[in-house]
């Protein structure tokens, strides 16, 4: 059930990463470059993107140190395998919810605008039409929605 409607949890292009390992939710734009996945932002360079890494070893692959544990590299769009956007969801008690990570507690934050579902699941009202609930990582299954990303 997806917020009260039957769903098979087929998100985006159907390519899901079920059971994401580790306790980190990934969200944003990603690219495959030289067989490795990197976060990216659109670059001011014509037809380019800026890859972002947290791995110092990537300096051996032309990345430059930005600050702290962040390394970047500008590449042409034609140099990357594919671009996609990732949005995290959580299956909680058979229902699918958008998910994020609470910075203070490290728990998974679930959100819905469905009043009946919120009441049924014990969510608290956090805004006029928004209900949320913090849960432990072992109470949910994390699913990543991946959608093709276009620079157009």
Short mmCIF file of N, CA and C in Angstrom, two decimals:
data_model
loop_
_atom_site.label_atom_id
_atom_site.label_comp_id
_atom_site.label_asym_id
_atom_site.label_seq_id
_atom_site.Cartn_x
_atom_site.Cartn_y
_atom_site.Cartn_z
N UNK A 1 0.86 -1.18 0.00
CA UNK A 1 0.00 0.00 0.00
C UNK A 1 0.90 1.24 0.00
N UNK A 2 0.63 2.16 -0.87
CA UNK A 2 1.36 3.41 -0.94
C UNK A 2 0.43 4.51 -0.47
N UNK A 3 0.64 4.93 0.80
CA UNK A 3 -0.22 5.94 1.40
C UNK A 3 -1.69 5.65 1.15
N UNK A 4 -2.09 4.41 1.40
CA UNK A 4 -3.47 4.01 1.30
C UNK A 4 -3.86 3.40 -0.03
N UNK A 5 -2.97 3.38 -1.01
CA UNK A 5 -3.28 2.82 -2.32
C UNK A 5 -2.36 1.63 -2.58
N UNK A 6 -2.90 0.61 -3.23
CA UNK A 6 -2.11 -0.59 -3.51
C UNK A 6 -0.96 -0.24 -4.44
N UNK A 7 0.22 -0.76 -4.13
CA UNK A 7 1.41 -0.50 -4.95
C UNK A 7 2.36 -1.67 -4.84
N UNK A 8 3.10 -1.90 -5.90
CA UNK A 8 4.12 -2.95 -5.86
C UNK A 8 5.48 -2.35 -5.56
N UNK A 9 5.53 -1.08 -5.20
CA UNK A 9 6.77 -0.36 -4.90
C UNK A 9 7.67 -0.29 -6.11
N UNK A 10 7.09 -0.21 -7.30
CA UNK A 10 7.87 -0.07 -8.53
C UNK A 10 8.07 1.42 -8.76
N UNK A 11 9.23 1.94 -8.40
CA UNK A 11 9.47 3.37 -8.45
C UNK A 11 10.31 3.74 -9.66
N UNK A 12 9.99 4.88 -10.26
CA UNK A 12 10.79 5.40 -11.36
C UNK A 12 10.88 4.40 -12.49
N UNK A 13 12.10 4.05 -12.87
CA UNK A 13 12.32 3.12 -13.98
C UNK A 13 12.31 1.68 -13.49
N UNK A 14 11.93 1.48 -12.23
CA UNK A 14 11.86 0.13 -11.69
C UNK A 14 13.18 -0.39 -11.17
N UNK A 15 14.24 0.39 -11.30
CA UNK A 15 15.55 -0.05 -10.82
C UNK A 15 15.71 0.42 -9.37
N UNK A 16 15.53 -0.51 -8.47
CA UNK A 16 15.59 -0.19 -7.05
C UNK A 16 16.83 -0.80 -6.42
N UNK A 17 17.30 -0.14 -5.41
CA UNK A 17 18.39 -0.68 -4.62
C UNK A 17 17.78 -1.00 -3.26
N UNK A 18 17.29 -2.20 -3.13
CA UNK A 18 16.64 -2.60 -1.88
C UNK A 18 17.67 -2.98 -0.83
N UNK A 19 17.35 -2.69 0.42
CA UNK A 19 18.22 -3.07 1.52
C UNK A 19 19.56 -2.37 1.44
N UNK A 20 19.56 -1.06 1.30
CA UNK A 20 20.80 -0.30 1.22
C UNK A 20 21.65 -0.60 2.44
N UNK A 21 22.90 -0.93 2.21
CA UNK A 21 23.77 -1.28 3.33
C UNK A 21 24.26 -0.03 4.02
N UNK A 22 24.58 -0.15 5.29
CA UNK A 22 25.05 0.99 6.06
C UNK A 22 23.86 1.83 6.50
N UNK A 23 24.15 2.79 7.35
CA UNK A 23 23.07 3.64 7.85
C UNK A 23 23.23 5.04 7.28
N UNK A 24 22.99 5.13 5.98
CA UNK A 24 23.07 6.42 5.32
C UNK A 24 22.06 6.42 4.18
N UNK A 25 21.28 7.48 4.13
CA UNK A 25 20.34 7.61 3.03
C UNK A 25 20.99 8.48 1.96
N UNK A 26 20.92 8.00 0.73
CA UNK A 26 21.46 8.77 -0.38
C UNK A 26 20.32 9.49 -1.07
N UNK A 27 20.56 10.75 -1.40
CA UNK A 27 19.56 11.55 -2.10
C UNK A 27 20.29 12.55 -2.97
N UNK A 28 19.83 12.72 -4.19
CA UNK A 28 20.43 13.71 -5.07
C UNK A 28 20.81 13.13 -6.41
N UNK A 29 21.69 13.84 -7.10
CA UNK A 29 22.10 13.44 -8.45
C UNK A 29 23.41 12.67 -8.39
N UNK A 30 23.46 11.59 -9.18
CA UNK A 30 24.63 10.72 -9.22
C UNK A 30 25.00 10.41 -10.67
N UNK A 31 26.29 10.10 -10.87
CA UNK A 31 26.80 9.76 -12.20
C UNK A 31 27.75 8.58 -12.06
N UNK A 32 27.84 7.78 -13.11
CA UNK A 32 28.84 6.72 -13.18
C UNK A 32 30.00 7.24 -14.01
N UNK A 33 31.19 7.25 -13.41
CA UNK A 33 32.39 7.74 -14.08
C UNK A 33 33.51 6.73 -13.85
N UNK A 34 34.07 6.22 -14.93
CA UNK A 34 35.12 5.18 -14.84
C UNK A 34 34.68 4.01 -13.96
N UNK A 35 33.42 3.61 -14.09
CA UNK A 35 32.91 2.46 -13.36
C UNK A 35 32.57 2.70 -11.91
N UNK A 36 32.68 3.93 -11.43
CA UNK A 36 32.42 4.24 -10.03
C UNK A 36 31.32 5.30 -9.93
N UNK A 37 30.51 5.20 -8.90
CA UNK A 37 29.40 6.13 -8.70
C UNK A 37 29.86 7.34 -7.89
N UNK A 38 29.48 8.54 -8.38
CA UNK A 38 29.79 9.79 -7.70
C UNK A 38 28.56 10.67 -7.65
N UNK A 39 28.46 11.46 -6.58
CA UNK A 39 27.47 12.53 -6.57
C UNK A 39 27.97 13.58 -7.56
N UNK A 40 27.04 14.39 -8.09
CA UNK A 40 27.49 15.48 -8.96
C UNK A 40 26.58 16.69 -8.85
N UNK A 41 27.13 17.82 -9.29
CA UNK A 41 26.34 19.04 -9.46
C UNK A 41 26.62 19.54 -10.86
N UNK A 42 25.68 20.29 -11.40
CA UNK A 42 25.91 20.86 -12.72
C UNK A 42 26.99 21.92 -12.60
N UNK A 43 27.89 21.94 -13.57
CA UNK A 43 29.03 22.85 -13.56
C UNK A 43 28.74 24.07 -14.42
N UNK A 44 29.44 25.15 -14.12
CA UNK A 44 29.35 26.34 -14.96
C UNK A 44 30.03 26.09 -16.30
N UNK A 45 30.90 25.07 -16.34
CA UNK A 45 31.58 24.71 -17.58
C UNK A 45 30.54 24.22 -18.59
N UNK A 46 30.73 24.56 -19.84
CA UNK A 46 29.78 24.16 -20.88
C UNK A 46 29.72 22.63 -20.97
N UNK A 47 28.50 22.09 -20.95
CA UNK A 47 28.30 20.64 -21.06
C UNK A 47 29.10 19.83 -20.03
N UNK A 48 29.31 20.39 -18.87
CA UNK A 48 30.09 19.68 -17.87
C UNK A 48 29.36 19.51 -16.56
N UNK A 49 29.83 18.57 -15.76
CA UNK A 49 29.32 18.37 -14.41
C UNK A 49 30.51 18.29 -13.47
N UNK A 50 30.26 18.58 -12.21
CA UNK A 50 31.31 18.50 -11.20
C UNK A 50 31.05 17.29 -10.32
N UNK A 51 31.95 16.32 -10.41
CA UNK A 51 31.84 15.10 -9.60
C UNK A 51 32.31 15.40 -8.19
N UNK A 52 31.69 14.76 -7.21
CA UNK A 52 32.03 14.97 -5.80
C UNK A 52 32.36 13.63 -5.17
N UNK A 53 33.51 13.58 -4.49
CA UNK A 53 33.95 12.35 -3.84
C UNK A 53 34.35 12.65 -2.40
N UNK A 54 34.27 11.62 -1.57
CA UNK A 54 34.78 11.71 -0.20
C UNK A 54 35.96 10.78 -0.01
N UNK A 55 36.50 10.27 -1.13
CA UNK A 55 37.61 9.33 -1.11
C UNK A 55 38.89 10.00 -1.57
N UNK A 56 39.84 10.16 -0.65
CA UNK A 56 41.11 10.83 -0.97
C UNK A 56 41.84 10.14 -2.12
N UNK A 57 41.65 8.83 -2.28
CA UNK A 57 42.31 8.08 -3.35
C UNK A 57 41.92 8.60 -4.74
N UNK A 58 40.76 9.28 -4.83
CA UNK A 58 40.33 9.82 -6.12
C UNK A 58 41.24 10.94 -6.61
N UNK A 59 42.09 11.47 -5.74
CA UNK A 59 43.06 12.47 -6.18
C UNK A 59 44.00 11.86 -7.22
N UNK A 60 44.18 10.54 -7.16
CA UNK A 60 45.00 9.84 -8.16
C UNK A 60 44.30 9.79 -9.52
N UNK A 61 43.01 10.11 -9.55
CA UNK A 61 42.22 10.10 -10.79
C UNK A 61 41.85 11.50 -11.24
N UNK A 62 42.62 12.50 -10.80
CA UNK A 62 42.41 13.87 -11.26
C UNK A 62 41.49 14.72 -10.41
N UNK A 63 41.02 14.20 -9.29
CA UNK A 63 40.19 15.00 -8.40
C UNK A 63 41.09 15.96 -7.63
N UNK A 64 40.55 17.13 -7.29
CA UNK A 64 41.31 18.08 -6.48
C UNK A 64 40.63 18.24 -5.13
N UNK A 65 41.43 18.53 -4.10
CA UNK A 65 40.90 18.70 -2.75
C UNK A 65 40.13 20.01 -2.70
N UNK A 66 38.88 19.95 -2.24
CA UNK A 66 38.04 21.14 -2.11
C UNK A 66 38.14 21.68 -0.68
N UNK A 67 37.70 20.86 0.29
CA UNK A 67 37.85 21.17 1.70
C UNK A 67 37.47 19.94 2.51
N UNK A 68 37.95 19.91 3.73
CA UNK A 68 37.70 18.77 4.62
C UNK A 68 37.92 17.45 3.87
N UNK A 69 36.90 16.63 3.81
CA UNK A 69 37.00 15.32 3.16
C UNK A 69 36.26 15.33 1.82
N UNK A 70 36.34 16.45 1.09
CA UNK A 70 35.60 16.60 -0.17
C UNK A 70 36.58 16.84 -1.31
N UNK A 71 36.40 16.06 -2.38
CA UNK A 71 37.26 16.14 -3.57
C UNK A 71 36.35 16.30 -4.79
N UNK A 72 36.77 17.13 -5.75
CA UNK A 72 35.92 17.39 -6.91
C UNK A 72 36.71 17.27 -8.21
N UNK A 73 35.95 17.04 -9.29
CA UNK A 73 36.53 16.98 -10.62
C UNK A 73 35.46 17.37 -11.64
N UNK A 74 35.81 18.29 -12.54
CA UNK A 74 34.88 18.68 -13.61
C UNK A 74 35.15 17.78 -14.80
N UNK A 75 34.09 17.18 -15.31
CA UNK A 75 34.19 16.31 -16.49
C UNK A 75 33.10 16.67 -17.48
N UNK A 76 33.31 16.32 -18.72
CA UNK A 76 32.29 16.51 -19.74
C UNK A 76 31.21 15.47 -19.60
N UNK A 77 30.00 15.83 -19.98
CA UNK A 77 28.87 14.91 -19.90
C UNK A 77 29.15 13.65 -20.72
N UNK A 78 29.88 13.81 -21.81
CA UNK A 78 30.20 12.66 -22.66
C UNK A 78 31.19 11.70 -22.01
N UNK A 79 31.78 12.09 -20.88
CA UNK A 79 32.75 11.22 -20.19
C UNK A 79 32.09 10.31 -19.15
N UNK A 80 30.83 10.56 -18.84
CA UNK A 80 30.15 9.75 -17.81
C UNK A 80 29.22 8.74 -18.46
N UNK A 81 29.06 7.60 -17.78
CA UNK A 81 28.21 6.54 -18.31
C UNK A 81 26.74 6.89 -18.29
N UNK A 82 26.24 7.33 -17.16
CA UNK A 82 24.84 7.72 -17.06
C UNK A 82 24.66 8.65 -15.89
N UNK A 83 23.60 9.43 -15.96
CA UNK A 83 23.24 10.36 -14.90
C UNK A 83 21.88 9.94 -14.36
N UNK A 84 21.71 9.99 -13.04
CA UNK A 84 20.42 9.66 -12.45
C UNK A 84 20.23 10.36 -11.12
N UNK A 85 18.98 10.46 -10.74
CA UNK A 85 18.59 11.07 -9.48
C UNK A 85 18.12 9.97 -8.53
N UNK A 86 18.52 10.06 -7.27
CA UNK A 86 18.12 9.07 -6.27
C UNK A 86 17.26 9.75 -5.21
N UNK A 87 16.13 9.11 -4.90
CA UNK A 87 15.26 9.53 -3.81
C UNK A 87 15.03 8.34 -2.90
N UNK A 88 15.24 8.50 -1.60
CA UNK A 88 15.06 7.38 -0.67
C UNK A 88 13.62 7.25 -0.16
N UNK A 89 13.19 6.01 -0.04
CA UNK A 89 11.89 5.68 0.53
C UNK A 89 12.10 4.59 1.58
N UNK A 90 11.13 4.46 2.46
CA UNK A 90 11.20 3.42 3.49
C UNK A 90 9.89 2.65 3.52
N UNK A 91 10.00 1.34 3.58
CA UNK A 91 8.82 0.50 3.78
C UNK A 91 8.72 0.31 5.30
N UNK A 92 7.60 0.76 5.85
CA UNK A 92 7.36 0.68 7.29
C UNK A 92 5.99 0.07 7.50
N UNK A 93 5.95 -1.10 8.14
CA UNK A 93 4.71 -1.81 8.41
C UNK A 93 3.87 -1.97 7.14
N UNK A 94 4.56 -2.30 6.03
CA UNK A 94 3.87 -2.57 4.77
C UNK A 94 3.50 -1.35 3.95
N UNK A 95 3.83 -0.17 4.41
CA UNK A 95 3.51 1.07 3.70
C UNK A 95 4.81 1.74 3.24
N UNK A 96 4.71 2.49 2.14
CA UNK A 96 5.88 3.16 1.58
C UNK A 96 5.81 4.65 1.87
N UNK A 97 6.93 5.20 2.40
CA UNK A 97 7.00 6.61 2.77
C UNK A 97 8.29 7.24 2.26
N UNK A 98 8.24 8.54 1.89
CA UNK A 98 9.50 9.24 1.64
C UNK A 98 10.31 9.21 2.93
N UNK A 99 11.63 9.06 2.80
CA UNK A 99 12.47 8.93 3.99
C UNK A 99 13.62 9.92 3.96
N UNK A 100 14.01 10.35 5.14
CA UNK A 100 15.21 11.17 5.31
C UNK A 100 15.84 10.77 6.64
N UNK A 101 17.05 11.27 6.87
CA UNK A 101 17.73 10.93 8.11
C UNK A 101 17.71 12.13 9.03
N UNK A 102 17.28 11.91 10.28
CA UNK A 102 17.29 12.99 11.27
C UNK A 102 18.72 13.24 11.68
N UNK A 103 19.16 14.49 11.57
CA UNK A 103 20.56 14.79 11.88
C UNK A 103 20.85 14.69 13.38
N UNK A 104 19.89 15.00 14.23
CA UNK A 104 20.12 14.97 15.68
C UNK A 104 20.16 13.56 16.24
N UNK A 105 19.21 12.71 15.80
CA UNK A 105 19.08 11.38 16.40
C UNK A 105 19.67 10.27 15.54
N UNK A 106 19.84 10.52 14.23
CA UNK A 106 20.32 9.48 13.32
C UNK A 106 19.23 8.49 12.93
N UNK A 107 18.01 8.71 13.40
CA UNK A 107 16.89 7.82 13.06
C UNK A 107 16.38 8.15 11.66
N UNK A 108 15.50 7.29 11.16
CA UNK A 108 14.87 7.51 9.86
C UNK A 108 13.58 8.30 10.09
N UNK A 109 13.43 9.40 9.35
CA UNK A 109 12.25 10.24 9.46
C UNK A 109 11.30 9.91 8.31
N UNK A 110 10.09 9.51 8.64
CA UNK A 110 9.06 9.18 7.66
C UNK A 110 8.05 10.31 7.62
N UNK A 111 7.51 10.60 6.43
CA UNK A 111 6.58 11.71 6.27
C UNK A 111 5.40 11.28 5.40
N UNK A 112 4.21 11.81 5.72
CA UNK A 112 3.03 11.59 4.89
C UNK A 112 2.08 12.77 5.02
N UNK A 113 1.23 12.95 4.01
CA UNK A 113 0.16 13.94 4.08
C UNK A 113 -1.19 13.25 4.22
N UNK A 114 -1.18 11.92 4.27
CA UNK A 114 -2.40 11.12 4.38
C UNK A 114 -2.81 11.04 5.86
N UNK A 115 -3.85 11.79 6.23
CA UNK A 115 -4.28 11.88 7.63
C UNK A 115 -4.65 10.54 8.22
N UNK A 116 -5.44 9.75 7.49
CA UNK A 116 -5.88 8.45 8.02
C UNK A 116 -4.69 7.51 8.24
N UNK A 117 -3.79 7.47 7.26
CA UNK A 117 -2.60 6.63 7.39
C UNK A 117 -1.74 7.10 8.56
N UNK A 118 -1.60 8.40 8.71
CA UNK A 118 -0.80 8.96 9.81
C UNK A 118 -1.37 8.52 11.17
N UNK A 119 -2.69 8.60 11.31
CA UNK A 119 -3.33 8.19 12.57
C UNK A 119 -3.11 6.71 12.82
N UNK A 120 -3.31 5.90 11.77
CA UNK A 120 -3.16 4.45 11.88
C UNK A 120 -1.74 4.05 12.29
N UNK A 121 -0.74 4.79 11.80
CA UNK A 121 0.66 4.45 12.03
C UNK A 121 1.29 5.19 13.21
N UNK A 122 0.53 6.06 13.88
CA UNK A 122 1.05 6.76 15.05
C UNK A 122 1.97 7.93 14.72
N UNK A 123 1.77 8.55 13.57
CA UNK A 123 2.55 9.73 13.20
C UNK A 123 2.04 10.94 13.98
N UNK A 124 2.89 11.95 14.12
CA UNK A 124 2.50 13.20 14.77
C UNK A 124 2.39 14.29 13.72
N UNK A 125 1.44 15.18 13.92
CA UNK A 125 1.27 16.29 12.99
C UNK A 125 2.42 17.27 13.22
N UNK A 126 3.14 17.60 12.13
CA UNK A 126 4.29 18.48 12.24
C UNK A 126 4.12 19.77 11.45
N UNK A 127 3.08 19.83 10.66
CA UNK A 127 2.74 21.04 9.89
C UNK A 127 1.25 20.95 9.56
N UNK A 128 0.72 21.94 8.91
CA UNK A 128 -0.72 21.98 8.66
C UNK A 128 -1.24 20.69 8.01
N UNK A 129 -0.55 20.20 6.99
CA UNK A 129 -0.98 18.98 6.29
C UNK A 129 0.08 17.89 6.28
N UNK A 130 1.04 17.98 7.18
CA UNK A 130 2.16 17.03 7.17
C UNK A 130 2.25 16.30 8.51
N UNK A 131 2.46 14.99 8.41
CA UNK A 131 2.63 14.14 9.59
C UNK A 131 3.97 13.43 9.46
N UNK A 132 4.66 13.25 10.58
CA UNK A 132 5.95 12.56 10.51
C UNK A 132 6.15 11.66 11.72
N UNK A 133 7.09 10.75 11.54
CA UNK A 133 7.42 9.81 12.61
C UNK A 133 8.87 9.40 12.45
N UNK A 134 9.60 9.36 13.58
CA UNK A 134 10.98 8.88 13.59
C UNK A 134 10.99 7.42 14.00
N UNK A 135 11.71 6.61 13.24
CA UNK A 135 11.78 5.18 13.55
C UNK A 135 13.23 4.72 13.51
N UNK A 136 13.48 3.58 14.11
CA UNK A 136 14.82 2.99 14.09
C UNK A 136 15.08 2.36 12.72
N UNK A 137 16.35 2.27 12.37
CA UNK A 137 16.74 1.70 11.08
C UNK A 137 16.24 0.27 10.90
N UNK A 138 16.23 -0.51 11.98
CA UNK A 138 15.83 -1.91 11.85
C UNK A 138 14.31 -2.08 11.73
N UNK A 139 13.56 -0.99 11.81
CA UNK A 139 12.10 -1.04 11.65
C UNK A 139 11.67 -0.83 10.21
N UNK A 140 12.61 -0.47 9.34
CA UNK A 140 12.26 -0.14 7.95
C UNK A 140 13.17 -0.87 6.97
N UNK A 141 12.69 -0.96 5.74
CA UNK A 141 13.51 -1.40 4.63
C UNK A 141 13.67 -0.19 3.72
N UNK A 142 14.90 0.21 3.45
CA UNK A 142 15.16 1.39 2.62
C UNK A 142 15.17 0.97 1.15
N UNK A 143 14.48 1.75 0.34
CA UNK A 143 14.41 1.52 -1.10
C UNK A 143 14.81 2.83 -1.78
N UNK A 144 15.67 2.72 -2.78
CA UNK A 144 16.06 3.90 -3.53
C UNK A 144 15.32 3.96 -4.87
N UNK A 145 14.69 5.08 -5.13
CA UNK A 145 14.09 5.33 -6.43
C UNK A 145 15.18 5.98 -7.29
N UNK A 146 15.41 5.41 -8.47
CA UNK A 146 16.40 5.96 -9.39
C UNK A 146 15.69 6.38 -10.67
N UNK A 147 15.85 7.65 -11.03
CA UNK A 147 15.25 8.15 -12.26
C UNK A 147 16.36 8.75 -13.13
N UNK A 148 16.28 8.53 -14.43
CA UNK A 148 17.27 9.15 -15.32
C UNK A 148 17.27 10.66 -15.13
N UNK A 149 18.44 11.26 -15.18
CA UNK A 149 18.60 12.70 -14.99
C UNK A 149 19.08 13.33 -16.27
N UNK A 150 18.49 14.45 -16.63
CA UNK A 150 18.87 15.15 -17.85
C UNK A 150 19.34 16.55 -17.51
N UNK A 151 20.38 17.01 -18.18
CA UNK A 151 20.91 18.35 -17.94
C UNK A 151 20.14 19.41 -18.73
N UNK A 152 19.15 19.00 -19.50
CA UNK A 152 18.38 19.95 -20.31
C UNK A 152 17.56 20.90 -19.46
#
